[in-house]
PDB file of C-alpha atoms in Angstrom:
ATOM      1  CA  MET A1177      -1.916 -10.542  -2.786  1.00  0.00           C
ATOM      2  CA  MET A1178      -4.002  -9.512  -5.987  1.00  0.00           C
ATOM      3  CA  LEU A1179      -2.449  -8.151  -9.260  1.00  0.00           C
ATOM      4  CA  ALA A1180      -5.385  -5.364  -8.949  1.00  0.00           C
ATOM      5  CA  ASP A1181      -3.747  -4.293  -5.410  1.00  0.00           C
ATOM      6  CA  TYR A1182      -0.567  -4.345  -6.339  1.00  0.00           C
ATOM      7  CA  MET A1183      -0.556  -2.412  -8.789  1.00  0.00           C
ATOM      8  CA  LEU A1184      -2.823   0.285  -7.792  1.00  0.00           C
ATOM      9  CA  SER A1185      -1.158   0.188  -4.366  1.00  0.00           C
ATOM     10  CA  LEU A1186       2.200   0.713  -6.016  1.00  0.00           C
ATOM     11  CA  VAL A1187       0.975   3.625  -7.884  1.00  0.00           C
ATOM     12  CA  ARG A1188      -0.542   5.264  -4.702  1.00  0.00           C
ATOM     13  CA  ARG A1189       2.518   5.110  -3.523  1.00  0.00           C
ATOM     14  CA  ARG A1190       5.016   6.557  -6.063  1.00  0.00           C
ATOM     15  CA  GLY A1191       2.351   9.642  -6.640  1.00  0.00           C
ATOM     16  CA  GLU A1192       2.936  10.015  -2.157  1.00  0.00           C
ATOM     17  CA  GLY A1193       6.671   9.997  -2.713  1.00  0.00           C
ATOM     18  CA  ALA A1194       6.029  12.471  -5.567  1.00  0.00           C
ATOM     19  CA  LEU A1195       3.787  14.933  -3.842  1.00  0.00           C
ATOM     20  CA  VAL A1196       6.149  14.530  -0.462  1.00  0.00           C
ATOM     21  CA  GLY A1197       8.621  15.536  -2.755  1.00  0.00           C
ATOM     22  CA  GLY A1198       7.121  18.346  -3.876  1.00  0.00           C
ATOM     23  CA  SER A1199       6.778  17.300  -7.346  1.00  0.00           C
ATOM     24  CA  ASP A1200       4.372  17.751  -9.968  1.00  0.00           C
ATOM     25  CA  ARG A1201       5.102  14.912 -12.452  1.00  0.00           C
ATOM     26  CA  THR A1202       2.424  12.662 -13.227  1.00  0.00           C
ATOM     27  CA  ILE A1203       3.311   9.251 -12.535  1.00  0.00           C
ATOM     28  CA  ARG A1204       2.252   6.646 -15.644  1.00  0.00           C
ATOM     29  CA  GLU A1205       2.808   2.770 -15.596  1.00  0.00           C
ATOM     30  CA  SER A1206       2.841   1.647 -18.560  1.00  0.00           C
ATOM     31  CA  PHE A1207       1.820  -2.332 -19.369  1.00  0.00           C
ATOM     32  CA  ARG A1208       3.127  -2.075 -22.726  1.00  0.00           C
ATOM     33  CA  ASN A1209       6.877  -3.696 -21.414  1.00  0.00           C
ATOM     34  CA  VAL A1210       6.543  -7.511 -21.735  1.00  0.00           C
ATOM     35  CA  ASP A1211       9.018  -7.075 -18.101  1.00  0.00           C
ATOM     36  CA  SER A1212       6.127  -5.466 -16.254  1.00  0.00           C
ATOM     37  CA  HIS A1213       4.002  -7.378 -14.131  1.00  0.00           C
ATOM     38  CA  TYR A1214       1.300  -7.474 -15.812  1.00  0.00           C
ATOM     39  CA  TRP A1215       2.847  -9.803 -18.792  1.00  0.00           C
ATOM     40  CA  THR A1216       5.340 -11.988 -16.076  1.00  0.00           C
ATOM     41  CA  LEU A1217       4.488 -15.131 -13.581  1.00  0.00           C
ATOM     42  CA  THR A1218       7.230 -13.857 -11.679  1.00  0.00           C
ATOM     43  CA  LEU A1219       4.943 -12.108  -8.054  1.00  0.00           C
ATOM     44  CA  ASP A1220       3.384 -14.392  -5.599  1.00  0.00           C
ATOM     45  CA  TRP A1221       0.837 -15.713  -7.079  1.00  0.00           C
ATOM     46  CA  THR A1222      -0.772 -17.391 -10.803  1.00  0.00           C
ATOM     47  CA  LEU A1223      -1.648 -15.014 -12.821  1.00  0.00           C
ATOM     48  CA  THR A1224      -5.022 -15.738 -14.914  1.00  0.00           C
ATOM     49  CA  LEU A1225      -7.683 -14.023 -16.387  1.00  0.00           C
ATOM     50  CA  ALA A1226      -9.432 -13.401 -14.288  1.00  0.00           C
ATOM     51  CA  GLU A1227      -7.304 -11.297 -12.306  1.00  0.00           C
ATOM     52  CA  ARG A1228      -6.320  -9.072 -15.386  1.00  0.00           C
ATOM     53  CA  ASP A1229     -10.657  -8.195 -15.726  1.00  0.00           C
ATOM     54  CA  ALA A1230      -9.924  -7.251 -12.662  1.00  0.00           C
ATOM     55  CA  LEU A1231      -7.150  -5.034 -12.889  1.00  0.00           C
ATOM     56  CA  HIS A1232      -9.253  -3.111 -15.680  1.00  0.00           C
ATOM     57  CA  ALA A1233     -11.867  -3.420 -13.300  1.00  0.00           C
ATOM     58  CA  ARG A1234     -10.795  -1.450 -10.745  1.00  0.00           C
ATOM     59  CA  ARG A1235      -8.652   0.835 -13.066  1.00  0.00           C
ATOM     60  CA  LYS A1236     -11.512   1.592 -14.515  1.00  0.00           C
ATOM     61  CA  ALA A1237     -13.757   2.491 -11.310  1.00  0.00           C
ATOM     62  CA  ALA A1238     -10.939   4.444  -9.647  1.00  0.00           C
ATOM     63  CA  ALA A1239     -10.576   6.698 -13.195  1.00  0.00           C
ATOM     64  CA  SER A1240     -14.550   6.837 -12.662  1.00  0.00           C
ATOM     65  CA  ALA A1241     -13.423   8.307  -9.302  1.00  0.00           C
ATOM     66  CA  GLY A1242     -11.235  11.009 -10.424  1.00  0.00           C
ATOM     67  CA  ALA A1243      -8.319   8.936  -9.007  1.00  0.00           C
ATOM     68  CA  VAL A1244      -6.037   8.162 -12.252  1.00  0.00           C
ATOM     69  CA  ALA A1245      -6.511   8.889 -15.852  1.00  0.00           C
ATOM     70  CA  LEU A1246      -6.395   6.098 -18.166  1.00  0.00           C
ATOM     71  CA  GLU A1247      -4.769   6.355 -21.541  1.00  0.00           C
TER      72      GLU A1247
END
């Protein structure tokens, strides 16, 4: 699974769980922590610059569609 797919599915699952649970809190995913999947190579793929670039492109597209808000 590519990084973009993984991160977006993670946020989606967390958002769906909050919705089902009746929460109106904002779901946040930060890449500031050096232990985040964005900075580590501990998943089942070799993280490349191209995959990080693809993640940013997918996040921007999701934001343009109104699905997420980026800060």
